[in-house]
Tab-separated table of C-alpha atoms and ligand atoms in Angstrom:
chain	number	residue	atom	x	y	z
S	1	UNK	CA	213.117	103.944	68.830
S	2	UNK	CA	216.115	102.082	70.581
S	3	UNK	CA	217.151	99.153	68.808
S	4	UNK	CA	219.572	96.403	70.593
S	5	UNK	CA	223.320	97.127	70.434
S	6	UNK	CA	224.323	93.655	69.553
S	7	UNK	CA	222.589	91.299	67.552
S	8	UNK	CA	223.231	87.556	67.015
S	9	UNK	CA	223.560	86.539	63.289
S	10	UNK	CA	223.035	82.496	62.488
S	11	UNK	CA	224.895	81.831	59.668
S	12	UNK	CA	222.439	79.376	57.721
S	13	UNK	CA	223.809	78.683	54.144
S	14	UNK	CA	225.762	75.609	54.740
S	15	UNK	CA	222.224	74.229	55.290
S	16	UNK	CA	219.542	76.465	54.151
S	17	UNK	CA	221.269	77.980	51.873
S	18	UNK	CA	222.792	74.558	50.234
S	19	UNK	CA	219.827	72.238	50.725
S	20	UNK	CA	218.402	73.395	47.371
S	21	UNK	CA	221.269	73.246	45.135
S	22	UNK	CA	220.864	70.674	41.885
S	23	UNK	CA	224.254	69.619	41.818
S	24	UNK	CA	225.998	68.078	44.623
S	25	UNK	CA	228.164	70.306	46.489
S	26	UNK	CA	230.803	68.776	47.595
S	27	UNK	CA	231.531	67.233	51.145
S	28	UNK	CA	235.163	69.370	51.099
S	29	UNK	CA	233.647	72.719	49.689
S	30	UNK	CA	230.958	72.249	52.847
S	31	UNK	CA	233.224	71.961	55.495
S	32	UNK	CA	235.321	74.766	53.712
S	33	UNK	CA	232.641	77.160	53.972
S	34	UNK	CA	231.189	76.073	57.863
S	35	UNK	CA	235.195	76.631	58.584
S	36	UNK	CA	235.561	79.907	56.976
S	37	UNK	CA	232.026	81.257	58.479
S	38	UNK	CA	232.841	80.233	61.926
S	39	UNK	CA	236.650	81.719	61.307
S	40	UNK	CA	234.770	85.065	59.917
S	41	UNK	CA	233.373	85.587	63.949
S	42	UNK	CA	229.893	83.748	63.062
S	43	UNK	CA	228.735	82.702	67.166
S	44	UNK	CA	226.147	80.168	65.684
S	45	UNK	CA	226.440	78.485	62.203
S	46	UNK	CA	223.568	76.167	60.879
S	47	UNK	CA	226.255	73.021	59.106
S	48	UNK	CA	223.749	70.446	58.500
S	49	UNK	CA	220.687	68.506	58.414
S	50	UNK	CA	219.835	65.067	59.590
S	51	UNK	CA	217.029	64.396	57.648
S	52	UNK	CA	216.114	61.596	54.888
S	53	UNK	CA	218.160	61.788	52.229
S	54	UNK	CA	215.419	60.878	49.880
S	55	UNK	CA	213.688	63.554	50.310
S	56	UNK	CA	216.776	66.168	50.626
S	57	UNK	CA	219.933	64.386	49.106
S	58	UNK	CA	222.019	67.520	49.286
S	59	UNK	CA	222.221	66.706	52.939
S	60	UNK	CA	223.053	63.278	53.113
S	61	UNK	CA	226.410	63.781	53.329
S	62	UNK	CA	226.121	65.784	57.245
S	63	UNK	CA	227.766	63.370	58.771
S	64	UNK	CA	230.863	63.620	57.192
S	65	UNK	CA	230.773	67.615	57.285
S	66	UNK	CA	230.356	67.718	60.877
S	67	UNK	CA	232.876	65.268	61.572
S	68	UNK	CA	235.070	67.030	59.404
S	69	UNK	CA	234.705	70.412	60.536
S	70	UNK	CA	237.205	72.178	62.536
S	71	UNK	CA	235.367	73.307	66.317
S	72	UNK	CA	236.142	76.311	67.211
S	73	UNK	CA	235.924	77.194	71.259
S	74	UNK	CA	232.446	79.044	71.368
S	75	UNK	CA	231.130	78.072	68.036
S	76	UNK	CA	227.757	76.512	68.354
S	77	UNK	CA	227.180	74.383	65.269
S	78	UNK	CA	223.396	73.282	64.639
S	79	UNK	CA	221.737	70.920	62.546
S	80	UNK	CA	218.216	69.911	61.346
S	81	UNK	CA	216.425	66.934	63.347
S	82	UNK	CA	212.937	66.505	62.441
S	83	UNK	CA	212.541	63.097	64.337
S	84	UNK	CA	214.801	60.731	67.036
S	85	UNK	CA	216.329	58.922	63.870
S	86	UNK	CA	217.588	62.542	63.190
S	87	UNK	CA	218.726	63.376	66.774
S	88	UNK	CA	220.673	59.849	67.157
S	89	UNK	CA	222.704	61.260	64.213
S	90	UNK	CA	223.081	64.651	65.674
S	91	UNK	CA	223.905	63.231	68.764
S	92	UNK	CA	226.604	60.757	66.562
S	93	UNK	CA	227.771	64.203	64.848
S	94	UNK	CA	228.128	66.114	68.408
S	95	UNK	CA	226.048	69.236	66.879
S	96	UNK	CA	225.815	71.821	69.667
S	97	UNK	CA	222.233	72.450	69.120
S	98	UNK	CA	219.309	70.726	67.188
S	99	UNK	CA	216.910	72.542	65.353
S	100	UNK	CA	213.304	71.214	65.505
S	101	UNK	CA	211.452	72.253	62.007
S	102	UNK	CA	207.400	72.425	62.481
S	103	UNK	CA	204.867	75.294	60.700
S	104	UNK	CA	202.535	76.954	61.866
S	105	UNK	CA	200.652	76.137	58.142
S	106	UNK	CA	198.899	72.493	57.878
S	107	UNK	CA	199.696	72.371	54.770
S	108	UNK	CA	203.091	73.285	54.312
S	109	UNK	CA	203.685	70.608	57.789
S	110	UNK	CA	202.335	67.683	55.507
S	111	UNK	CA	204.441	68.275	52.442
S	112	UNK	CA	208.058	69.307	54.091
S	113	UNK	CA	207.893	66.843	56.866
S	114	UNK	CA	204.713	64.539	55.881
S	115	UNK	CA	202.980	65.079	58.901
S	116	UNK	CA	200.066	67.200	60.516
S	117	UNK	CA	201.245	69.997	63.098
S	118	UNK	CA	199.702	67.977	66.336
S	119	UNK	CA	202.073	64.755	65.254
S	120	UNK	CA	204.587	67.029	64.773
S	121	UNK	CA	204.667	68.383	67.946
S	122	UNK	CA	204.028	64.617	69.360
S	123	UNK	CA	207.209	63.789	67.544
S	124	UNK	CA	209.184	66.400	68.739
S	125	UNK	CA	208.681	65.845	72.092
S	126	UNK	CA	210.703	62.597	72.734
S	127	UNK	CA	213.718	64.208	70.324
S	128	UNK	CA	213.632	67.819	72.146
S	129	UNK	CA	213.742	65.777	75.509
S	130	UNK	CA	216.814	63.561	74.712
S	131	UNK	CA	218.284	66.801	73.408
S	132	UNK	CA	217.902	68.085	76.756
S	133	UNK	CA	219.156	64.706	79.015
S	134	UNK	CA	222.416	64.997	76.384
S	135	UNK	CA	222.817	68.716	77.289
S	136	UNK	CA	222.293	69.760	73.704
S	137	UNK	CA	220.518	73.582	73.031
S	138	UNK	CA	217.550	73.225	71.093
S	139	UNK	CA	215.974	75.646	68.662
S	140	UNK	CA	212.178	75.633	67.436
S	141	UNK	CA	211.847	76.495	63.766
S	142	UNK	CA	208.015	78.255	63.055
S	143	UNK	CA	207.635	77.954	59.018
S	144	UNK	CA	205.553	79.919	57.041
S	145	UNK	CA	204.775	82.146	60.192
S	146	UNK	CA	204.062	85.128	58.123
S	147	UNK	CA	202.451	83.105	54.885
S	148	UNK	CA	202.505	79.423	52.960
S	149	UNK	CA	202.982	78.657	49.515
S	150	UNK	CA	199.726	76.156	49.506
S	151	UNK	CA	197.270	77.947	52.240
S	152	UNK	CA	198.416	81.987	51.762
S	153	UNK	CA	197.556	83.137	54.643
S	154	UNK	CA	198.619	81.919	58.022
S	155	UNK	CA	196.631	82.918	61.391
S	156	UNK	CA	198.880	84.855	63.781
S	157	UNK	CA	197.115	82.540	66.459
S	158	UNK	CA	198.344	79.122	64.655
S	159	UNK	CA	202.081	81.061	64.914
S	160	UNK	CA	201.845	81.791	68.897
S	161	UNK	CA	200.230	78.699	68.936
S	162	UNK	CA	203.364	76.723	68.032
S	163	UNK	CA	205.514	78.778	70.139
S	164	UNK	CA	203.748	78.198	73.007
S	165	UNK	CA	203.817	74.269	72.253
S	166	UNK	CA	207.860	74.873	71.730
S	167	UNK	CA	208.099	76.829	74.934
S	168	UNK	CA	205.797	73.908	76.827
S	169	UNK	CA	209.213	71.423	75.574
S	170	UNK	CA	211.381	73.961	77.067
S	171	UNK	CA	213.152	75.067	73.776
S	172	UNK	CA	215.969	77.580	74.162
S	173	UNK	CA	215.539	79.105	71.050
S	174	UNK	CA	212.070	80.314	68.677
S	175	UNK	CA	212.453	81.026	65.084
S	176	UNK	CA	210.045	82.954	63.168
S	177	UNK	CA	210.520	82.026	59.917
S	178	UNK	CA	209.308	83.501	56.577
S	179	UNK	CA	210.058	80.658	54.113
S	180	UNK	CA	208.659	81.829	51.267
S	181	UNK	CA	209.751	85.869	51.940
S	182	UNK	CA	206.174	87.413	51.254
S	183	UNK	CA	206.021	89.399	54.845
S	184	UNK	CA	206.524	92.792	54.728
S	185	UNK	CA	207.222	95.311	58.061
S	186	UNK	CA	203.600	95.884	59.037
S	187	UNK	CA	202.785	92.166	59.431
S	188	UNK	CA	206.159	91.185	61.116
S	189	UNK	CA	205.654	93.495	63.515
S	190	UNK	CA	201.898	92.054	64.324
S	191	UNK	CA	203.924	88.845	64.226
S	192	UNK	CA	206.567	89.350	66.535
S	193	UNK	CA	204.639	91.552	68.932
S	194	UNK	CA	202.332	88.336	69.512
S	195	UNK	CA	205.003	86.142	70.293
S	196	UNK	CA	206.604	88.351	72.384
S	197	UNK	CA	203.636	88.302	74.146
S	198	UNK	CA	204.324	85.133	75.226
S	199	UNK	CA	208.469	84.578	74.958
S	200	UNK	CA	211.306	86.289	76.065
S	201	UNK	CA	211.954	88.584	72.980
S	202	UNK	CA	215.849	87.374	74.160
S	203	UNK	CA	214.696	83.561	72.788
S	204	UNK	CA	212.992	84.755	69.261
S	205	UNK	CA	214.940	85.383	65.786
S	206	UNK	CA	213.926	85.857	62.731
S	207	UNK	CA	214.508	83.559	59.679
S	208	UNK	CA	213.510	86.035	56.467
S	209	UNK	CA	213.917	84.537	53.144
S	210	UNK	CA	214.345	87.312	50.655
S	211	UNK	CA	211.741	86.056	47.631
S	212	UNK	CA	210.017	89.368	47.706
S	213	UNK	CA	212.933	91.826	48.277
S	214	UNK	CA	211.442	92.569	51.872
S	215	UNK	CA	213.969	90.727	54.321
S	216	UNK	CA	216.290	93.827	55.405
S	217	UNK	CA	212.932	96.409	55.635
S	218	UNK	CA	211.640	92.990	57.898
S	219	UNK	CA	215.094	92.807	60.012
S	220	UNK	CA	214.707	96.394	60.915
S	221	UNK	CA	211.043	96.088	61.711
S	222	UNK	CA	212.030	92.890	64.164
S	223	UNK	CA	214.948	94.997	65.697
S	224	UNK	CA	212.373	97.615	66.565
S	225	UNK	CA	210.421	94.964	68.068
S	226	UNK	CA	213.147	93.524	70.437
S	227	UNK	CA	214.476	91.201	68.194
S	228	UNK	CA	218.124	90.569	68.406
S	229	UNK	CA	218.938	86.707	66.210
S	230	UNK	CA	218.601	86.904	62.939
S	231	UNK	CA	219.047	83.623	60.272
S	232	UNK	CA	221.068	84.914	57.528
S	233	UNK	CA	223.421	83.484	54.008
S	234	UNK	CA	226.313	84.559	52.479
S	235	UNK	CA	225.332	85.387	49.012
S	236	UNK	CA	221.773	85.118	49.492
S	237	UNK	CA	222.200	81.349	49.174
S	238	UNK	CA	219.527	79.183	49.385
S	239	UNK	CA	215.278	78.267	49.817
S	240	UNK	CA	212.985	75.065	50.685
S	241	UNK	CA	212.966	72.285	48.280
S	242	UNK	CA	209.230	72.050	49.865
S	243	UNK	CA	208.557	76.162	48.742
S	244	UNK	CA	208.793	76.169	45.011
S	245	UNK	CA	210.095	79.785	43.647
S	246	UNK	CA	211.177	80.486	47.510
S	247	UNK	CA	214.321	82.283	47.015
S	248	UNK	CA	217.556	82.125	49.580
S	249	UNK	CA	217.582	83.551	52.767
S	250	UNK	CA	218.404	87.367	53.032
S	251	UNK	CA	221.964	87.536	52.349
S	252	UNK	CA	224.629	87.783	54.906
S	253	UNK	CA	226.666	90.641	53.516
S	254	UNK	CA	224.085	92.882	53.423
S	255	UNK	CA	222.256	92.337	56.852
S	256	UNK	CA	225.867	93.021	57.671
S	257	UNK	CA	226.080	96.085	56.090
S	258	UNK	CA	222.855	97.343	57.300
S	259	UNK	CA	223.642	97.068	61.191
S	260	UNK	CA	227.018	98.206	61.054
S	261	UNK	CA	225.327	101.362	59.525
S	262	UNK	CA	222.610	101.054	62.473
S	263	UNK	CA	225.787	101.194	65.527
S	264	UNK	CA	224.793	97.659	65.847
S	265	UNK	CA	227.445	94.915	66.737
S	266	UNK	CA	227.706	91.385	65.386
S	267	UNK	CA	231.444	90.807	65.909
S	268	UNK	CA	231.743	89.156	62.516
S	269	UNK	CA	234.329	90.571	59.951
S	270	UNK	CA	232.510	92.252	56.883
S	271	UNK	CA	235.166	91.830	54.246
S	272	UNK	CA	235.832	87.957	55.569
S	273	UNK	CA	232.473	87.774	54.821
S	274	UNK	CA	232.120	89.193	51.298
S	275	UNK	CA	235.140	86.943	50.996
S	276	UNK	CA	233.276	83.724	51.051
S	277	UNK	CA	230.609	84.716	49.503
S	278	UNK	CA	232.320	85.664	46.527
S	279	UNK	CA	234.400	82.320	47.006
S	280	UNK	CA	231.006	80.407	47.227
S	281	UNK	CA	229.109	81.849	44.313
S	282	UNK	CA	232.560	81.181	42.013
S	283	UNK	CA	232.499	77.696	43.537
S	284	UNK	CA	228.120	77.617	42.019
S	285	UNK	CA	229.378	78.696	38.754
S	286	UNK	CA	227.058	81.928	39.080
S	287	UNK	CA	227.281	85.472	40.462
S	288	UNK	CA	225.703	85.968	44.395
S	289	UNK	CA	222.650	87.444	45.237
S	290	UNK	CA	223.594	90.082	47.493
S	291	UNK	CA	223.943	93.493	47.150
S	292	UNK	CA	226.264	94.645	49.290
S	293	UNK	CA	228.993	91.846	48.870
S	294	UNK	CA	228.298	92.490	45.316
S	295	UNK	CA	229.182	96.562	45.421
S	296	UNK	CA	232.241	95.672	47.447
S	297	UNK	CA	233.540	92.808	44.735
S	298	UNK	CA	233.113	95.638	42.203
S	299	UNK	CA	234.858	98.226	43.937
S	300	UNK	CA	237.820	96.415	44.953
S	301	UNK	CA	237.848	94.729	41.046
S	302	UNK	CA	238.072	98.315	39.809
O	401	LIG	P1	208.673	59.950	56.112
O	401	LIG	O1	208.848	59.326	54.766
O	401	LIG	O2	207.282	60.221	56.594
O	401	LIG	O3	209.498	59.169	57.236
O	401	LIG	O4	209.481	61.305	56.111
O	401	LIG	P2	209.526	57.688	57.743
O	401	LIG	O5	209.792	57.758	59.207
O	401	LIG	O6	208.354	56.931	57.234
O	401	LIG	O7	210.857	57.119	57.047
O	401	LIG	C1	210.951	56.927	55.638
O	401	LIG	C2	212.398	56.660	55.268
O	401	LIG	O8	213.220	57.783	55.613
O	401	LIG	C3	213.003	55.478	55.992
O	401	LIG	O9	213.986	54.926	55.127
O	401	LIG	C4	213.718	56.113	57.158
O	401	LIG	O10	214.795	55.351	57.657
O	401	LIG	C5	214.242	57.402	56.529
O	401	LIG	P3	213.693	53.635	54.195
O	401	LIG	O11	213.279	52.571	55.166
O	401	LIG	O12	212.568	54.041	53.262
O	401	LIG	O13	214.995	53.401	53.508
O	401	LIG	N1	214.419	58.466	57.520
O	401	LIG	C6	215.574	59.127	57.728
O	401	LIG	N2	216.782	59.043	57.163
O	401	LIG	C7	217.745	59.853	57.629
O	401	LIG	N3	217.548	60.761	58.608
O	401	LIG	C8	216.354	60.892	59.188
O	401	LIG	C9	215.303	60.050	58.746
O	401	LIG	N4	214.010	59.911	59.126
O	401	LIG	C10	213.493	58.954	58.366
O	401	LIG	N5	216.168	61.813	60.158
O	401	LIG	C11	210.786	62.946	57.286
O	401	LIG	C12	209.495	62.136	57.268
O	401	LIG	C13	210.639	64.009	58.335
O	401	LIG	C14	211.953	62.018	57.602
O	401	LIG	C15	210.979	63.557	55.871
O	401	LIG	O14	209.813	64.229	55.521
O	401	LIG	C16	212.145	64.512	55.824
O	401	LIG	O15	213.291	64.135	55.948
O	401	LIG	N6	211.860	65.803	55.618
O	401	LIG	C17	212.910	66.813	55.599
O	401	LIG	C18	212.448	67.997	54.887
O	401	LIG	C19	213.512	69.058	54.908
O	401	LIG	O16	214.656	68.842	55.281
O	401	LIG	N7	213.101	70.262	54.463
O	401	LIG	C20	213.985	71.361	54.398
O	401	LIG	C21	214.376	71.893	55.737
O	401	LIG	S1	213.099	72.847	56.536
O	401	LIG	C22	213.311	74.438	55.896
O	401	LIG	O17	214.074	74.666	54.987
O	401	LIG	C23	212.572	75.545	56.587
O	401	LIG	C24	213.470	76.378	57.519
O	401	LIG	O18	214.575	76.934	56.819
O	401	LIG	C25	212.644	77.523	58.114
O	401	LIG	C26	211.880	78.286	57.023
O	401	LIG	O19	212.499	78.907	56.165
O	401	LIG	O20	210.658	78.162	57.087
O	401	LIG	C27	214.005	75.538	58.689
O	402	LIG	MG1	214.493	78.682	55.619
């Protein structure tokens, strides 16, 4: 089966991969690692969200990290809006992109942004426009596509559903996210091939969180369906304050790892890479998640 040539990686852990830490990482050691991924050849890197810092206080501090990032030419940096008080700050912040966050679960809607689907959408609407006037991209996060912590199992239909709502608001981007990492290759592929149905497989990328040890067998069953963005953190960083036991995202290293092996470009630089997440994971006080960065630490230690 021909897979793409070049895939697009979005380098999540400065948000996804951060909004669950404990402690307080601090503002510097943020804007450190958003400056080292987009240095390492990331295109896209997720640096913030603008979202109530009540409910998510690791984030309160994105307005300092984007305005203390370095830009680089290219770089689209993207942050979380979930309603116009987020977007105003975006907009503040100059993010690239905003990232729209709604599920395709009712349940999992009400508890991570404390509304029903339908007023989520109704909310979006006004931000996703205003995006658009200001000349901002716009991505459309799908949660719990492929399962939800509170009602299991999640209706393809309810997933194309919300894509085609997205698509009616003109988003550039879809994401098909597994938040809680309990799909496995038979189901993306129902998943994907569904929503390709009805978007450009070009628009769609998958956002696999790792919780089940299925993300890279997932990535590969994506590729094969078209699929070419895929949501990944260095060091496996990360999961959903609103998905209890929802581990990180699959880790960057060894997605990496896995397409280089595959032919497949990403033009980011591997050992850069392992790098930071090596750097990040000393900065957490504990040893990284991934595999691959792992085995490469070790052999260059020895
Ligand atoms: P709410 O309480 O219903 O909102 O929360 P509200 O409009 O009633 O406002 C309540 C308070 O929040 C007010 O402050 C607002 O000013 C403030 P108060 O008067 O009480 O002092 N507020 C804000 N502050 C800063 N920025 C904002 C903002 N909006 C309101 N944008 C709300 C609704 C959506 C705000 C809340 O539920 C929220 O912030 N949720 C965020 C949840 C979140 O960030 N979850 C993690 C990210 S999603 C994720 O990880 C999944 C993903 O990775 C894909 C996947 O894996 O599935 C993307
Ligand atoms: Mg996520």
């Amino acid at each position: 089966m021909a897979l793409p040539s070049r895939v697009k990686i979005v380098e999540v852990s400065p948000r996804d991969g951060l909004q669950n830490e404990k402690e307080f990482v601090p503002t510097d050691i943020k804007v450190e690692l958003v400056n080292r991924l987009a240095a390492a050849g990331f295109p896209n890197v997720e640096a913030a969200s603008f979202v109530s810092p009540k409910w998510v206080p690791q984030m309160a501090d994105g307005a300092d990290v984007m305005a203390r990032i370095e830009r680089r030419p290219g770089t689209i940096y993207s942050v979380l809006t979930p309603n116009m008080k987020g977007f105003e700050g975006a907009l503040a912040a100059r993010a690239d992109e905003i990232v729209i966050f709604g599920a395709a679960s009712e349940a999992f809607s009400q508890k991570n942004i404390n509304c029903s689907i339908a007023e989520s959408i109704a909310r979006f609407e006004p931000v996703v426009q205003a995006a658009r006037e200001a000349g901002i991209r716009v991505r459309g996060s799908i949660s719990c596509a492929l399962g939800c912590p509170y009602q299991g199992e999640v209706p393809i239909e309810s997933v194309v559903d919300v894509a085609q709502r997205y698509l009616a608001m003109q988003v550039d981007e879809i994401d098909v996210a597994d938040t809680i990492g309990v799909g496995t290759p038979k189901r993306v592929r129902e998943v994907m091939a569904a929503v390709t149905r009805v978007v450009d497989p070009a628009r769609i990328s998958g956002h696999f969180h790792d919780t089940y040890g299925q993300a890279l067998a997932n990535i590969l069953a994506a590729l094969e369906t078209d699929i070419s963005i895929f949501h990944t953190s260095v060091a496996g960083l990360g999961g959903c304050p609103y998905a209890k036991g929802a581990t990180g995202n699959v880790a960057t290293e060894d997605v990496l790892y896995m397409l280089r092996g595959l032919d497949i470009d990403t033009g980011v630089d591997f050992d850069a890479v392992v790098d930071i997440g090596q750097w990040m994971s000393a900065h957490l006080n504990r040893k990284g998640s991934s595999r691959a960065g792992n085995a490469v630490a070790a052999k260059r230690a020895a």
